[in-house]
mmCIF file with all atom_site columns, C-alpha atoms in Angstrom:
data_model
loop_
_atom_site.group_PDB
_atom_site.id
_atom_site.type_symbol
_atom_site.label_atom_id
_atom_site.label_alt_id
_atom_site.label_comp_id
_atom_site.label_asym_id
_atom_site.label_entity_id
_atom_site.label_seq_id
_atom_site.pdbx_PDB_ins_code
_atom_site.Cartn_x
_atom_site.Cartn_y
_atom_site.Cartn_z
_atom_site.occupancy
_atom_site.B_iso_or_equiv
_atom_site.pdbx_formal_charge
_atom_site.auth_seq_id
_atom_site.auth_comp_id
_atom_site.auth_asym_id
_atom_site.auth_atom_id
_atom_site.pdbx_PDB_model_num
ATOM 1   C CA . MET G 1 1   ? -43.254 -14.374 3.121  1.00 38.00 ? 1   MET G CA 1
ATOM 2   C CA . PHE G 1 2   ? -40.145 -13.838 1.022  1.00 40.00 ? 2   PHE G CA 1
ATOM 3   C CA . ALA G 1 3   ? -38.431 -16.505 -1.035 1.00 39.00 ? 3   ALA G CA 1
ATOM 4   C CA . PRO G 1 4   ? -34.978 -17.132 0.403  1.00 42.00 ? 4   PRO G CA 1
ATOM 5   C CA . ALA G 1 5   ? -32.064 -15.682 -1.510 1.00 42.00 ? 5   ALA G CA 1
ATOM 6   C CA . ARG G 1 6   ? -29.426 -18.209 -2.420 1.00 43.00 ? 6   ARG G CA 1
ATOM 7   C CA . ALA G 1 7   ? -26.849 -18.007 0.350  1.00 47.00 ? 7   ALA G CA 1
ATOM 8   C CA . ASP G 1 8   ? -23.669 -17.705 -1.664 1.00 60.00 ? 8   ASP G CA 1
ATOM 9   C CA . GLN G 1 9   ? -21.493 -18.146 1.389  1.00 67.00 ? 9   GLN G CA 1
ATOM 10  C CA . ASN G 1 10  ? -22.326 -21.824 0.726  1.00 67.00 ? 10  ASN G CA 1
ATOM 11  C CA . ASN G 1 11  ? -21.154 -21.719 -2.904 1.00 70.00 ? 11  ASN G CA 1
ATOM 12  C CA . SER G 1 12  ? -19.231 -24.855 -3.857 1.00 76.00 ? 12  SER G CA 1
ATOM 13  C CA . ARG G 1 13  ? -16.389 -22.785 -5.359 1.00 87.00 ? 13  ARG G CA 1
ATOM 14  C CA . LEU G 1 14  ? -15.443 -21.368 -1.944 1.00 92.00 ? 14  LEU G CA 1
ATOM 15  C CA . GLY G 1 15  ? -13.861 -24.503 -0.483 1.00 91.00 ? 15  GLY G CA 1
ATOM 16  C CA . GLU G 1 16  ? -11.108 -24.615 -3.081 1.00 93.00 ? 16  GLU G CA 1
ATOM 17  C CA . LEU G 1 17  ? -10.562 -20.852 -2.911 1.00 95.00 ? 17  LEU G CA 1
ATOM 18  C CA . PHE G 1 18  ? -10.177 -20.909 0.874  1.00 95.00 ? 18  PHE G CA 1
ATOM 19  C CA . ALA G 1 19  ? -7.776  -23.852 0.624  1.00 95.00 ? 19  ALA G CA 1
ATOM 20  C CA . ARG G 1 20  ? -5.659  -21.939 -1.916 1.00 96.00 ? 20  ARG G CA 1
ATOM 21  C CA . LEU G 1 21  ? -5.833  -18.780 0.196  1.00 95.00 ? 21  LEU G CA 1
ATOM 22  C CA . GLY G 1 22  ? -4.248  -20.608 3.103  1.00 92.00 ? 22  GLY G CA 1
ATOM 23  C CA . GLU G 1 23  ? -1.484  -22.054 0.930  1.00 95.00 ? 23  GLU G CA 1
ATOM 24  C CA . VAL G 1 24  ? -0.250  -19.172 -1.217 1.00 96.00 ? 24  VAL G CA 1
ATOM 25  C CA . PRO G 1 25  ? 3.158   -17.840 -0.158 1.00 95.00 ? 25  PRO G CA 1
ATOM 26  C CA . SER G 1 26  ? 2.604   -14.102 -0.670 1.00 94.00 ? 26  SER G CA 1
ATOM 27  C CA . PRO G 1 27  ? 0.089   -11.259 -0.459 1.00 93.00 ? 27  PRO G CA 1
ATOM 28  C CA . ILE G 1 28  ? 0.419   -10.723 -4.206 1.00 95.00 ? 28  ILE G CA 1
ATOM 29  C CA . GLU G 1 29  ? -0.934  -14.216 -4.807 1.00 96.00 ? 29  GLU G CA 1
ATOM 30  C CA . ALA G 1 30  ? -3.586  -13.894 -2.082 1.00 96.00 ? 30  ALA G CA 1
ATOM 31  C CA . VAL G 1 31  ? -5.213  -10.712 -3.405 1.00 96.00 ? 31  VAL G CA 1
ATOM 32  C CA . PRO G 1 32  ? -6.886  -12.218 -6.498 1.00 97.00 ? 32  PRO G CA 1
ATOM 33  C CA . ILE G 1 33  ? -8.125  -15.187 -4.472 1.00 97.00 ? 33  ILE G CA 1
ATOM 34  C CA . GLU G 1 34  ? -9.629  -12.855 -1.866 1.00 97.00 ? 34  GLU G CA 1
ATOM 35  C CA . ALA G 1 35  ? -11.236 -10.889 -4.706 1.00 96.00 ? 35  ALA G CA 1
ATOM 36  C CA . GLN G 1 36  ? -12.833 -14.062 -6.089 1.00 96.00 ? 36  GLN G CA 1
ATOM 37  C CA . ILE G 1 37  ? -14.181 -14.902 -2.634 1.00 96.00 ? 37  ILE G CA 1
ATOM 38  C CA . TRP G 1 38  ? -15.631 -11.408 -2.206 1.00 95.00 ? 38  TRP G CA 1
ATOM 39  C CA . ALA G 1 39  ? -17.240 -11.632 -5.658 1.00 94.00 ? 39  ALA G CA 1
ATOM 40  C CA . ILE G 1 40  ? -18.927 -14.902 -4.719 1.00 94.00 ? 40  ILE G CA 1
ATOM 41  C CA . TRP G 1 41  ? -20.083 -13.497 -1.375 1.00 94.00 ? 41  TRP G CA 1
ATOM 42  C CA . LEU G 1 42  ? -21.770 -10.656 -3.262 1.00 94.00 ? 42  LEU G CA 1
ATOM 43  C CA . GLU G 1 43  ? -23.722 -12.997 -5.537 1.00 91.00 ? 43  GLU G CA 1
ATOM 44  C CA . THR G 1 44  ? -27.405 -13.587 -4.959 1.00 91.00 ? 44  THR G CA 1
ATOM 45  C CA . SER G 1 45  ? -30.016 -15.266 -7.079 1.00 88.00 ? 45  SER G CA 1
ATOM 46  C CA . ASP G 1 46  ? -32.796 -13.077 -5.683 1.00 93.00 ? 46  ASP G CA 1
ATOM 47  C CA . GLN G 1 47  ? -33.404 -9.972  -7.819 1.00 96.00 ? 47  GLN G CA 1
ATOM 48  C CA . ALA G 1 48  ? -34.858 -7.902  -4.978 1.00 96.00 ? 48  ALA G CA 1
ATOM 49  C CA . ALA G 1 49  ? -31.883 -8.742  -2.764 1.00 96.00 ? 49  ALA G CA 1
ATOM 50  C CA . ALA G 1 50  ? -29.442 -7.973  -5.595 1.00 96.00 ? 50  ALA G CA 1
ATOM 51  C CA . SER G 1 51  ? -31.124 -4.632  -6.191 1.00 97.00 ? 51  SER G CA 1
ATOM 52  C CA . LEU G 1 52  ? -30.988 -3.664  -2.511 1.00 98.00 ? 52  LEU G CA 1
ATOM 53  C CA . LEU G 1 53  ? -27.369 -4.771  -2.302 1.00 97.00 ? 53  LEU G CA 1
ATOM 54  C CA . GLN G 1 54  ? -26.466 -2.603  -5.291 1.00 97.00 ? 54  GLN G CA 1
ATOM 55  C CA . THR G 1 55  ? -28.415 0.355   -3.881 1.00 98.00 ? 55  THR G CA 1
ATOM 56  C CA . GLY G 1 56  ? -26.543 0.037   -0.599 1.00 98.00 ? 56  GLY G CA 1
ATOM 57  C CA . LEU G 1 57  ? -23.166 -0.333  -2.304 1.00 98.00 ? 57  LEU G CA 1
ATOM 58  C CA . ASP G 1 58  ? -23.850 2.714   -4.487 1.00 98.00 ? 58  ASP G CA 1
ATOM 59  C CA . ALA G 1 59  ? -24.804 4.724   -1.399 1.00 98.00 ? 59  ALA G CA 1
ATOM 60  C CA . MET G 1 60  ? -21.640 3.571   0.379  1.00 98.00 ? 60  MET G CA 1
ATOM 61  C CA . ARG G 1 61  ? -19.520 4.759   -2.564 1.00 97.00 ? 61  ARG G CA 1
ATOM 62  C CA . VAL G 1 62  ? -20.810 8.301   -2.132 1.00 98.00 ? 62  VAL G CA 1
ATOM 63  C CA . ASN G 1 63  ? -20.739 8.144   1.690  1.00 97.00 ? 63  ASN G CA 1
ATOM 64  C CA . ASP G 1 64  ? -24.530 8.305   1.982  1.00 98.00 ? 64  ASP G CA 1
ATOM 65  C CA . HIS G 1 65  ? -24.603 6.220   5.147  1.00 98.00 ? 65  HIS G CA 1
ATOM 66  C CA . HIS G 1 66  ? -28.289 6.833   5.794  1.00 98.00 ? 66  HIS G CA 1
ATOM 67  C CA . ALA G 1 67  ? -29.359 5.516   2.379  1.00 98.00 ? 67  ALA G CA 1
ATOM 68  C CA . ALA G 1 68  ? -26.932 2.594   2.648  1.00 98.00 ? 68  ALA G CA 1
ATOM 69  C CA . LEU G 1 69  ? -28.279 1.651   6.058  1.00 98.00 ? 69  LEU G CA 1
ATOM 70  C CA . GLN G 1 70  ? -31.857 1.783   4.780  1.00 98.00 ? 70  GLN G CA 1
ATOM 71  C CA . ALA G 1 71  ? -30.977 -0.502  1.867  1.00 98.00 ? 71  ALA G CA 1
ATOM 72  C CA . PHE G 1 72  ? -29.075 -2.976  4.027  1.00 98.00 ? 72  PHE G CA 1
ATOM 73  C CA . ASP G 1 73  ? -31.822 -2.964  6.696  1.00 98.00 ? 73  ASP G CA 1
ATOM 74  C CA . ARG G 1 74  ? -34.273 -4.012  4.016  1.00 98.00 ? 74  ARG G CA 1
ATOM 75  C CA . LEU G 1 75  ? -31.805 -6.518  2.547  1.00 98.00 ? 75  LEU G CA 1
ATOM 76  C CA . VAL G 1 76  ? -31.313 -8.412  5.816  1.00 98.00 ? 76  VAL G CA 1
ATOM 77  C CA . THR G 1 77  ? -35.089 -8.452  6.283  1.00 98.00 ? 77  THR G CA 1
ATOM 78  C CA . ILE G 1 78  ? -35.826 -10.062 2.922  1.00 97.00 ? 78  ILE G CA 1
ATOM 79  C CA . ALA G 1 79  ? -32.666 -12.202 2.787  1.00 96.00 ? 79  ALA G CA 1
ATOM 80  C CA . PRO G 1 80  ? -31.744 -13.112 6.372  1.00 96.00 ? 80  PRO G CA 1
ATOM 81  C CA . ASP G 1 81  ? -29.513 -16.007 5.242  1.00 94.00 ? 81  ASP G CA 1
ATOM 82  C CA . PHE G 1 82  ? -27.387 -13.819 2.968  1.00 95.00 ? 82  PHE G CA 1
ATOM 83  C CA . ALA G 1 83  ? -24.204 -13.218 4.972  1.00 95.00 ? 83  ALA G CA 1
ATOM 84  C CA . GLU G 1 84  ? -22.941 -10.312 2.908  1.00 96.00 ? 84  GLU G CA 1
ATOM 85  C CA . GLY G 1 85  ? -26.081 -8.286  3.622  1.00 97.00 ? 85  GLY G CA 1
ATOM 86  C CA . TRP G 1 86  ? -25.295 -8.503  7.331  1.00 98.00 ? 86  TRP G CA 1
ATOM 87  C CA . ASN G 1 87  ? -21.632 -7.745  6.720  1.00 98.00 ? 87  ASN G CA 1
ATOM 88  C CA . LYS G 1 88  ? -22.397 -4.633  4.699  1.00 98.00 ? 88  LYS G CA 1
ATOM 89  C CA . ARG G 1 89  ? -24.837 -3.406  7.339  1.00 98.00 ? 89  ARG G CA 1
ATOM 90  C CA . ALA G 1 90  ? -22.172 -4.069  9.993  1.00 98.00 ? 90  ALA G CA 1
ATOM 91  C CA . THR G 1 91  ? -19.781 -1.909  7.986  1.00 98.00 ? 91  THR G CA 1
ATOM 92  C CA . ILE G 1 92  ? -22.233 0.995   7.866  1.00 98.00 ? 92  ILE G CA 1
ATOM 93  C CA . HIS G 1 93  ? -22.920 0.692   11.586 1.00 98.00 ? 93  HIS G CA 1
ATOM 94  C CA . TYR G 1 94  ? -19.167 0.798   12.185 1.00 98.00 ? 94  TYR G CA 1
ATOM 95  C CA . LEU G 1 95  ? -18.715 3.856   9.958  1.00 98.00 ? 95  LEU G CA 1
ATOM 96  C CA . VAL G 1 96  ? -21.389 5.821   11.838 1.00 97.00 ? 96  VAL G CA 1
ATOM 97  C CA . GLY G 1 97  ? -20.145 4.734   15.262 1.00 97.00 ? 97  GLY G CA 1
ATOM 98  C CA . ASN G 1 98  ? -22.903 2.249   16.099 1.00 98.00 ? 98  ASN G CA 1
ATOM 99  C CA . PHE G 1 99  ? -20.366 -0.233  17.423 1.00 98.00 ? 99  PHE G CA 1
ATOM 100 C CA . GLU G 1 100 ? -22.707 -2.545  19.325 1.00 98.00 ? 100 GLU G CA 1
ATOM 101 C CA . GLN G 1 101 ? -25.006 -2.869  16.305 1.00 98.00 ? 101 GLN G CA 1
ATOM 102 C CA . SER G 1 102 ? -21.966 -3.528  14.148 1.00 98.00 ? 102 SER G CA 1
ATOM 103 C CA . LEU G 1 103 ? -20.852 -6.318  16.492 1.00 98.00 ? 103 LEU G CA 1
ATOM 104 C CA . ASP G 1 104 ? -24.340 -7.839  16.382 1.00 98.00 ? 104 ASP G CA 1
ATOM 105 C CA . ASP G 1 105 ? -24.342 -7.864  12.575 1.00 98.00 ? 105 ASP G CA 1
ATOM 106 C CA . ILE G 1 106 ? -20.792 -9.224  12.472 1.00 98.00 ? 106 ILE G CA 1
ATOM 107 C CA . ALA G 1 107 ? -21.883 -12.056 14.770 1.00 98.00 ? 107 ALA G CA 1
ATOM 108 C CA . THR G 1 108 ? -24.677 -12.928 12.342 1.00 98.00 ? 108 THR G CA 1
ATOM 109 C CA . THR G 1 109 ? -22.291 -12.717 9.389  1.00 97.00 ? 109 THR G CA 1
ATOM 110 C CA . ILE G 1 110 ? -19.848 -15.091 11.070 1.00 97.00 ? 110 ILE G CA 1
ATOM 111 C CA . THR G 1 111 ? -22.635 -17.472 12.042 1.00 96.00 ? 111 THR G CA 1
ATOM 112 C CA . LEU G 1 112 ? -23.667 -17.649 8.381  1.00 95.00 ? 112 LEU G CA 1
ATOM 113 C CA . GLU G 1 113 ? -20.083 -17.680 7.039  1.00 95.00 ? 113 GLU G CA 1
ATOM 114 C CA . PRO G 1 114 ? -17.503 -18.592 9.705  1.00 95.00 ? 114 PRO G CA 1
ATOM 115 C CA . ARG G 1 115 ? -14.680 -18.024 7.184  1.00 96.00 ? 115 ARG G CA 1
ATOM 116 C CA . HIS G 1 116 ? -15.625 -14.372 6.606  1.00 97.00 ? 116 HIS G CA 1
ATOM 117 C CA . PHE G 1 117 ? -12.189 -12.840 7.042  1.00 97.00 ? 117 PHE G CA 1
ATOM 118 C CA . GLY G 1 118 ? -13.600 -9.382  6.286  1.00 97.00 ? 118 GLY G CA 1
ATOM 119 C CA . ALA G 1 119 ? -16.115 -9.581  9.119  1.00 98.00 ? 119 ALA G CA 1
ATOM 120 C CA . LEU G 1 120 ? -13.484 -10.946 11.493 1.00 98.00 ? 120 LEU G CA 1
ATOM 121 C CA . SER G 1 121 ? -11.136 -8.111  10.610 1.00 98.00 ? 121 SER G CA 1
ATOM 122 C CA . GLY G 1 122 ? -13.992 -5.626  10.940 1.00 98.00 ? 122 GLY G CA 1
ATOM 123 C CA . ARG G 1 123 ? -14.762 -6.995  14.385 1.00 98.00 ? 123 ARG G CA 1
ATOM 124 C CA . GLY G 1 124 ? -11.148 -6.263  15.289 1.00 98.00 ? 124 GLY G CA 1
ATOM 125 C CA . LEU G 1 125 ? -11.584 -2.653  14.165 1.00 98.00 ? 125 LEU G CA 1
ATOM 126 C CA . VAL G 1 126 ? -14.748 -2.305  16.246 1.00 98.00 ? 126 VAL G CA 1
ATOM 127 C CA . TYR G 1 127 ? -12.946 -3.636  19.311 1.00 98.00 ? 127 TYR G CA 1
ATOM 128 C CA . LEU G 1 128 ? -10.092 -1.198  18.672 1.00 97.00 ? 128 LEU G CA 1
ATOM 129 C CA . ASN G 1 129 ? -12.623 1.631   18.730 1.00 97.00 ? 129 ASN G CA 1
ATOM 130 C CA . LEU G 1 130 ? -14.028 0.237   21.973 1.00 98.00 ? 130 LEU G CA 1
ATOM 131 C CA . ASN G 1 131 ? -10.464 0.113   23.395 1.00 97.00 ? 131 ASN G CA 1
ATOM 132 C CA . ASP G 1 132 ? -10.605 -3.644  23.914 1.00 97.00 ? 132 ASP G CA 1
ATOM 133 C CA . LEU G 1 133 ? -7.190  -4.608  22.637 1.00 97.00 ? 133 LEU G CA 1
ATOM 134 C CA . LYS G 1 134 ? -7.373  -8.253  23.659 1.00 97.00 ? 134 LYS G CA 1
ATOM 135 C CA . LEU G 1 135 ? -10.610 -8.912  21.773 1.00 98.00 ? 135 LEU G CA 1
ATOM 136 C CA . ALA G 1 136 ? -9.305  -6.879  18.836 1.00 98.00 ? 136 ALA G CA 1
ATOM 137 C CA . LEU G 1 137 ? -6.199  -9.083  18.730 1.00 98.00 ? 137 LEU G CA 1
ATOM 138 C CA . VAL G 1 138 ? -8.284  -12.263 18.879 1.00 98.00 ? 138 VAL G CA 1
ATOM 139 C CA . SER G 1 139 ? -10.364 -10.989 15.951 1.00 98.00 ? 139 SER G CA 1
ATOM 140 C CA . PHE G 1 140 ? -7.389  -9.985  13.811 1.00 98.00 ? 140 PHE G CA 1
ATOM 141 C CA . GLU G 1 141 ? -5.711  -13.321 14.489 1.00 98.00 ? 141 GLU G CA 1
ATOM 142 C CA . ALA G 1 142 ? -8.922  -15.145 13.510 1.00 98.00 ? 142 ALA G CA 1
ATOM 143 C CA . ALA G 1 143 ? -8.972  -13.236 10.210 1.00 98.00 ? 143 ALA G CA 1
ATOM 144 C CA . LEU G 1 144 ? -5.309  -14.075 9.618  1.00 98.00 ? 144 LEU G CA 1
ATOM 145 C CA . ALA G 1 145 ? -5.934  -17.752 10.330 1.00 97.00 ? 145 ALA G CA 1
ATOM 146 C CA . ILE G 1 146 ? -8.207  -17.741 7.274  1.00 97.00 ? 146 ILE G CA 1
ATOM 147 C CA . SER G 1 147 ? -6.376  -15.259 5.079  1.00 97.00 ? 147 SER G CA 1
ATOM 148 C CA . PRO G 1 148 ? -2.787  -15.149 6.357  1.00 96.00 ? 148 PRO G CA 1
ATOM 149 C CA . HIS G 1 149 ? -1.553  -12.376 4.063  1.00 96.00 ? 149 HIS G CA 1
ATOM 150 C CA . MET G 1 150 ? -4.083  -9.647  4.944  1.00 96.00 ? 150 MET G CA 1
ATOM 151 C CA . VAL G 1 151 ? -2.037  -6.513  5.553  1.00 95.00 ? 151 VAL G CA 1
ATOM 152 C CA . GLY G 1 152 ? -4.401  -4.524  7.785  1.00 96.00 ? 152 GLY G CA 1
ATOM 153 C CA . PRO G 1 153 ? -5.082  -7.278  10.311 1.00 97.00 ? 153 PRO G CA 1
ATOM 154 C CA . ARG G 1 154 ? -1.387  -8.231  10.364 1.00 97.00 ? 154 ARG G CA 1
ATOM 155 C CA . VAL G 1 155 ? -0.239  -4.659  11.052 1.00 97.00 ? 155 VAL G CA 1
ATOM 156 C CA . ASN G 1 156 ? -2.936  -4.176  13.685 1.00 98.00 ? 156 ASN G CA 1
ATOM 157 C CA . ALA G 1 157 ? -2.165  -7.493  15.400 1.00 97.00 ? 157 ALA G CA 1
ATOM 158 C CA . GLU G 1 158 ? 1.553   -6.702  15.525 1.00 96.00 ? 158 GLU G CA 1
ATOM 159 C CA . ALA G 1 159 ? 0.879   -3.240  16.983 1.00 96.00 ? 159 ALA G CA 1
ATOM 160 C CA . ILE G 1 160 ? -1.462  -4.632  19.606 1.00 97.00 ? 160 ILE G CA 1
ATOM 161 C CA . ARG G 1 161 ? 1.055   -7.314  20.588 1.00 96.00 ? 161 ARG G CA 1
ATOM 162 C CA . ARG G 1 162 ? 3.681   -4.599  21.064 1.00 95.00 ? 162 ARG G CA 1
ATOM 163 C CA . ILE G 1 163 ? 1.288   -2.588  23.210 1.00 94.00 ? 163 ILE G CA 1
ATOM 164 C CA . LEU G 1 164 ? 0.336   -5.620  25.260 1.00 93.00 ? 164 LEU G CA 1
ATOM 165 C CA . GLY G 1 165 ? 3.994   -6.616  25.542 1.00 90.00 ? 165 GLY G CA 1
ATOM 166 C CA . GLU G 1 166 ? 3.609   -9.926  23.724 1.00 65.00 ? 166 GLU G CA 1
ATOM 167 C CA . GLU G 1 167 ? 6.019   -11.412 21.242 1.00 52.00 ? 167 GLU G CA 1
ATOM 168 C CA . ILE G 1 168 ? 5.277   -10.856 17.589 1.00 48.00 ? 168 ILE G CA 1
#
């Protein structure tokens, strides 16, 4: 039995950061707040989990998807309550075209951290690849409801609305 890693999606600093993220008037002001949120999401008190996370991130940087997937598989096994482990594994699944597995991991990420704008945006990208524009739009809009100044989700949502014939 493994000791649970501290689930930093529950970090007390996040509430204020998310409140500020929803209030800032521009993307320039949103970027550093998003960066602080991501930094907190990457924190873990468990050394084994931190090591696997770093191994996976290093592998991602050099596009070694196989090694990254191995590290993140192990990470979610030893730290199943650590949302960012699931999110990183979802990203690798997306990059290698395992869209259903990516959606499964995104669902777990969002269950653990419902405010995970990165996972919500990623879900939109998966649905785009699956040619489900309506679900992609719902996902991008959910990400924007949390982080209103995200450029990628905004551009994608606007394009989808044009395609679907909806008002922007």
